CSV table of C-alpha atoms in Angstrom, one decimal:
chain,number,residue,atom,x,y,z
A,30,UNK,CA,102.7,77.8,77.3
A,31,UNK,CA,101.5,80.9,78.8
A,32,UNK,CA,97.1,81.5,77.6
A,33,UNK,CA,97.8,84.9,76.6
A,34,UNK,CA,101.8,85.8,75.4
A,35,UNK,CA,103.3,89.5,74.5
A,36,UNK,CA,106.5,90.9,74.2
A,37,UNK,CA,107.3,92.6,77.1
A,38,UNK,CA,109.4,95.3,75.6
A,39,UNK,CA,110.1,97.9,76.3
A,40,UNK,CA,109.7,99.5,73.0
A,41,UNK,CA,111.4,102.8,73.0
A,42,UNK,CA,110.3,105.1,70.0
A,43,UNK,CA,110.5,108.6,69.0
A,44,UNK,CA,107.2,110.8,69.3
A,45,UNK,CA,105.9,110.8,66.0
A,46,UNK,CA,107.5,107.0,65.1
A,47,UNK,CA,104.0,103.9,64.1
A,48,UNK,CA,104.8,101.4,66.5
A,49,UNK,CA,103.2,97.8,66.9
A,50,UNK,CA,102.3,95.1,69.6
A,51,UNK,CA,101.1,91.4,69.1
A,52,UNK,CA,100.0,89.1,71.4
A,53,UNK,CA,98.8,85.3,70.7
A,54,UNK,CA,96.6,83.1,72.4
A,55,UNK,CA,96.3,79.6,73.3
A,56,UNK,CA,92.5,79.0,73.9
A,57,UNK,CA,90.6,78.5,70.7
A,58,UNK,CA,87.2,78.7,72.4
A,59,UNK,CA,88.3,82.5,73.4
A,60,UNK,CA,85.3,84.6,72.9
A,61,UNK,CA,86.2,88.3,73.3
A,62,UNK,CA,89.3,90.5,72.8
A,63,UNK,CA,90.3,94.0,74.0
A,64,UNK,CA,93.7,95.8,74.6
A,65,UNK,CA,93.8,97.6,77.7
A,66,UNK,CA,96.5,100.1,78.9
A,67,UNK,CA,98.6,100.8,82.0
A,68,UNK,CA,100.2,103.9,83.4
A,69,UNK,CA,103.0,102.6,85.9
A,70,UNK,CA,101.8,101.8,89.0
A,71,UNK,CA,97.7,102.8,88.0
A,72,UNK,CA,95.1,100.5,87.7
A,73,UNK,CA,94.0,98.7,84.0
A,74,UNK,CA,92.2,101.1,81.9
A,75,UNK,CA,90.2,99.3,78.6
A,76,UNK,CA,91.4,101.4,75.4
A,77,UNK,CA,89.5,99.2,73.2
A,78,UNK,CA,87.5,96.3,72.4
A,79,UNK,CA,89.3,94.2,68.9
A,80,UNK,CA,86.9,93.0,66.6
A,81,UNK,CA,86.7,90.4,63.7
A,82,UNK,CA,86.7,92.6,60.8
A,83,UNK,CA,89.6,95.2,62.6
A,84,UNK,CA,89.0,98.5,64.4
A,85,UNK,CA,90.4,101.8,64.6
A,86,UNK,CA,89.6,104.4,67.1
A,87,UNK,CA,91.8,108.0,66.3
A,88,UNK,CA,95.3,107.0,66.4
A,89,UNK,CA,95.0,103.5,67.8
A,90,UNK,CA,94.0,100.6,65.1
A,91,UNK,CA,93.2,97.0,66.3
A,92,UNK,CA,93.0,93.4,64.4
A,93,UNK,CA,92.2,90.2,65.2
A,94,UNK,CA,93.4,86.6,63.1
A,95,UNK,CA,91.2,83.8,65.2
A,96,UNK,CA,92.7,81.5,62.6
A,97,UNK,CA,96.5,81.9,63.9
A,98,UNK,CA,95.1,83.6,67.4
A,99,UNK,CA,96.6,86.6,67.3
A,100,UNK,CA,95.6,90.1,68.0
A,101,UNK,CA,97.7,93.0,67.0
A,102,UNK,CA,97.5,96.7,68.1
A,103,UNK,CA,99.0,99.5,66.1
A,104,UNK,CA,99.8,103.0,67.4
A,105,UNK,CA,100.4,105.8,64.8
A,106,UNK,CA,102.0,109.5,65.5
A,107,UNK,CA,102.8,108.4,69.1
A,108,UNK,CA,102.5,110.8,71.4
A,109,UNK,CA,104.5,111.1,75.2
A,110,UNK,CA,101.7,110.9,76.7
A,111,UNK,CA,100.9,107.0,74.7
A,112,UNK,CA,103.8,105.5,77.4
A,113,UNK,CA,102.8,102.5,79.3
A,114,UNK,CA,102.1,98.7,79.3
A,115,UNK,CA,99.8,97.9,76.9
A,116,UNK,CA,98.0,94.5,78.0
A,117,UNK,CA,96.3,92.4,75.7
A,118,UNK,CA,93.3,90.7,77.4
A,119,UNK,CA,90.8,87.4,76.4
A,120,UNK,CA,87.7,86.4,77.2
A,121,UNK,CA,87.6,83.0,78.2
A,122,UNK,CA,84.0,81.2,77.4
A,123,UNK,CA,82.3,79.9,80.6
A,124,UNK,CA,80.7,81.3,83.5
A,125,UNK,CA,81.7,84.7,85.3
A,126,UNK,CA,83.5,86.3,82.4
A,127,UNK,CA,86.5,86.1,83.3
A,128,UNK,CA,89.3,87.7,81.9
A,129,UNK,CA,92.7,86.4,81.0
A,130,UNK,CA,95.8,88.9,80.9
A,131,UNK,CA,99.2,89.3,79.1
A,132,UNK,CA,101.8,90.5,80.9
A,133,UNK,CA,102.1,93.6,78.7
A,134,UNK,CA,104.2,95.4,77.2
A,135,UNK,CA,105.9,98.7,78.0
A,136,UNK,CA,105.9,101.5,75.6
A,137,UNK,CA,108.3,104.9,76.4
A,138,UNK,CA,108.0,107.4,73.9
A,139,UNK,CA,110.8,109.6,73.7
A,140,UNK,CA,111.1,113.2,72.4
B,11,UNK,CA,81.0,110.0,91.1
B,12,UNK,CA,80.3,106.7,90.4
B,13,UNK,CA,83.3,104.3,90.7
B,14,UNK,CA,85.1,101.2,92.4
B,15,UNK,CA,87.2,102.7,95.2
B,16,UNK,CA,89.6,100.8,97.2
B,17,UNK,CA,91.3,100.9,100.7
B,18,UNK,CA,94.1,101.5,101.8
B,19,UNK,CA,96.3,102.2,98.9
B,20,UNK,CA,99.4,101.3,100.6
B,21,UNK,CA,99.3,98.5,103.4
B,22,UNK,CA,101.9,97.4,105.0
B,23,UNK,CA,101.8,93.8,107.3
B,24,UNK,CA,103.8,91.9,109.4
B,25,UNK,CA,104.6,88.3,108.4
B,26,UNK,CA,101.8,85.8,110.1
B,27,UNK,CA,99.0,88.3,110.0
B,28,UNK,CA,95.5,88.2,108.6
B,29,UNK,CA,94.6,91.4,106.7
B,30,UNK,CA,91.4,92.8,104.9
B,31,UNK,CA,91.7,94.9,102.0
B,32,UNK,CA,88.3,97.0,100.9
B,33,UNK,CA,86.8,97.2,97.7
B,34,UNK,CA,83.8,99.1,97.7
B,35,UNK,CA,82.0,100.2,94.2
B,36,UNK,CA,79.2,102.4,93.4
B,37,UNK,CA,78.3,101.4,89.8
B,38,UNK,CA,75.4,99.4,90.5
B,39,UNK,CA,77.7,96.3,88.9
B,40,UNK,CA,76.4,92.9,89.5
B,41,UNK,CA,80.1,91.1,89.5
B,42,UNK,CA,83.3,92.2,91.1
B,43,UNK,CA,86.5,90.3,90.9
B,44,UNK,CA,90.2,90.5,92.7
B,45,UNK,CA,93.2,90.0,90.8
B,46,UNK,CA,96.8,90.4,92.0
B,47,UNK,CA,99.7,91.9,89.6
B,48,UNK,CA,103.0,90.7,90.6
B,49,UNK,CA,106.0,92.4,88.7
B,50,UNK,CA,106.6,91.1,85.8
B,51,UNK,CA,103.1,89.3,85.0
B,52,UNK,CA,99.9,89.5,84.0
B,53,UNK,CA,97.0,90.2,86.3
B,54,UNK,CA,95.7,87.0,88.3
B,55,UNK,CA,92.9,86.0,89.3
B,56,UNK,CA,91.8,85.3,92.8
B,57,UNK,CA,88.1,85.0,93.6
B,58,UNK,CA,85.1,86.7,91.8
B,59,UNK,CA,81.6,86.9,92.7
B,60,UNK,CA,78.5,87.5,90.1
B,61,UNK,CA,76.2,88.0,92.8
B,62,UNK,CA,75.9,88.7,96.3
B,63,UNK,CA,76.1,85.9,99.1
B,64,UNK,CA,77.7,83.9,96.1
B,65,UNK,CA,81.5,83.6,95.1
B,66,UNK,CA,83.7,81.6,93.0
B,67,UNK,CA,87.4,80.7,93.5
B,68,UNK,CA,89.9,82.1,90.5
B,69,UNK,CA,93.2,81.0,89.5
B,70,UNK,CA,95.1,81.5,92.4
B,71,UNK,CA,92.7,81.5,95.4
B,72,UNK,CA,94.6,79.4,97.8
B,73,UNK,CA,95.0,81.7,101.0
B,74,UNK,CA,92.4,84.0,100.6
B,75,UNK,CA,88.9,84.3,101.4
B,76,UNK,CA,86.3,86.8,100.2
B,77,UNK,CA,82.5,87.6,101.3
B,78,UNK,CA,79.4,89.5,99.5
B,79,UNK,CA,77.2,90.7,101.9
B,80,UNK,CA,76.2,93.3,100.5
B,81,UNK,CA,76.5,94.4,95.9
B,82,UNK,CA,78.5,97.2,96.7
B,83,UNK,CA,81.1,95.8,98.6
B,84,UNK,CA,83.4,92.9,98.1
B,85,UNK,CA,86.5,92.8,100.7
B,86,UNK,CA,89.3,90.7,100.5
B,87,UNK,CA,91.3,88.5,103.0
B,88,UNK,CA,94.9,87.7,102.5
B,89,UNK,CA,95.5,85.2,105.5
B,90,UNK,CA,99.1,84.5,106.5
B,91,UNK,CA,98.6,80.9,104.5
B,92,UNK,CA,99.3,83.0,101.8
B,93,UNK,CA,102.6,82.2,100.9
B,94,UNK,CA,104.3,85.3,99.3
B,95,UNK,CA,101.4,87.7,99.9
B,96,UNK,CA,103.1,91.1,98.5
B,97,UNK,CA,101.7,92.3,95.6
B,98,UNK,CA,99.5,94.6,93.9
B,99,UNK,CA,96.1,93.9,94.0
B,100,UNK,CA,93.2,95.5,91.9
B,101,UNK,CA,89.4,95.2,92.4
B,102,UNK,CA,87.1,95.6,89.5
B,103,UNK,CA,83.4,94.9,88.8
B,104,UNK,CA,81.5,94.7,85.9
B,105,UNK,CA,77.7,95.4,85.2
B,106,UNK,CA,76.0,92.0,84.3
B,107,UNK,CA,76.0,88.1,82.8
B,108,UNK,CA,74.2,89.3,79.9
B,109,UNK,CA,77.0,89.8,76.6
B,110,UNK,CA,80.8,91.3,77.7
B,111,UNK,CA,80.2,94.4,79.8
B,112,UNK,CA,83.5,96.5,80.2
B,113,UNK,CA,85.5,95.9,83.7
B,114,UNK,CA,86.1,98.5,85.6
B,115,UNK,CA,89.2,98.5,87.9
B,116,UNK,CA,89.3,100.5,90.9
B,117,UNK,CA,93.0,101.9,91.8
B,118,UNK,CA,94.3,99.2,93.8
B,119,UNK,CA,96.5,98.6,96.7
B,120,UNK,CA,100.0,97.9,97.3
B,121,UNK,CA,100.5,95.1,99.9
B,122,UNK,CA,104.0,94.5,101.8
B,123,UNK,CA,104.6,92.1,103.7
B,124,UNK,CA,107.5,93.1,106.6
């Protein structure tokens, strides 16, 4: 089983359409969560850090569930300019703080 | 402007060749870190360092070899032990040990292997 699992997509949706991602984890002991996003062929980018009691930032809203390890990201209005891979990303306790990546999953947003 | 630059952004090798990619930041960060993206995966981890003249081994470190001379610089080796060496491969560094400090990725480079 993969540490960190999304579905890859690609969700096609119509500017304006309220689409979601989820992603689960494995490791219990994971410390830190964050979605971060990725124009095609461009580097990671952090969009935002996902906290405990949920956080929204404009149009983009985060939650976490540590009880069933799953994070969720939520996307409302979407906009042309929202299409990419959306990667969800742990912390793994220990030393280094090391990250551990989804695969992502693609977003095209379509007029 | 402060950032993580990296060199070249397209690199192309023969098979059986040794080749150094550059990562080079100006951030003042303590840690920097290579990861490869293959297509159709997540980001993997190579080697990291938290502070100069010291480095760790990641996930996947097996045919590759790093240094830290110096904190702003952190190049990576892909020797020709490296199995299937082309990839994309992203530098990033991050400010301190201390809480989670943000990583910042520099724009990567594109390795093929002929």
């Amino acid at each position: 089983r993969k540490e960190v699992e999304q579905d890859p997509g690609p969700f096609n949706v119509p500017e304006g359409a309220t689409v979601a991602f989820n992603c689960t984890y494995s490791n219990s002991a994971s410390q830190s969560f964050f979605w971060y996003r990725q124009d095609c062929r461009k580097e990671p980018k952090l969009l935002m850090s996902v906290y405990s009691s949920g956080n929204e930032d404009g149009r983009f809203t985060a939650q976490l569930n540590r009880a069933s390890q799953y994070i969720s990201l939520l996307i409302r209005d979407s906009k042309l300019s929202d299409s990419a891979t959306y990667l969800c990303v742990v912390l793994v306790v220990g030393g280094g703080n090391k990250l551990t990546f989804g695969t992502g999953t693609q977003l095209k947003v379509e007029l | 402007d402060g950032g993580i630059t990296q060199s070249p952004k397209y690199l192309f090798r023969k098979e059986g060749q040794n080749v150094t990619l550059s990562c080079e930041q100006n951030l003042n960060h303590d840690a920097m870190y290579w990861y490869r993206q293959d297509p159709g995966q997540g980001l993997r981890l190579i080697y990291y360092s938290q502070i100069v003249n010291d480095f760790q081994k990641g996930d996947i470190a097996e045919g590759y070899s790093v240094s830290r001379e110096k904190k702003e610089s952190f190049p990576l080796t892909v020797t020709s032990a490296q199995k299937n060496p082309t990839a994309f491969y992203l530098c990033a560094s991050r400010l301190g040990e201390v809480g989670y400090n943000e990583q910042f990725f520099g724009p990567g480079t594109r390795l093929t292997v002929l």
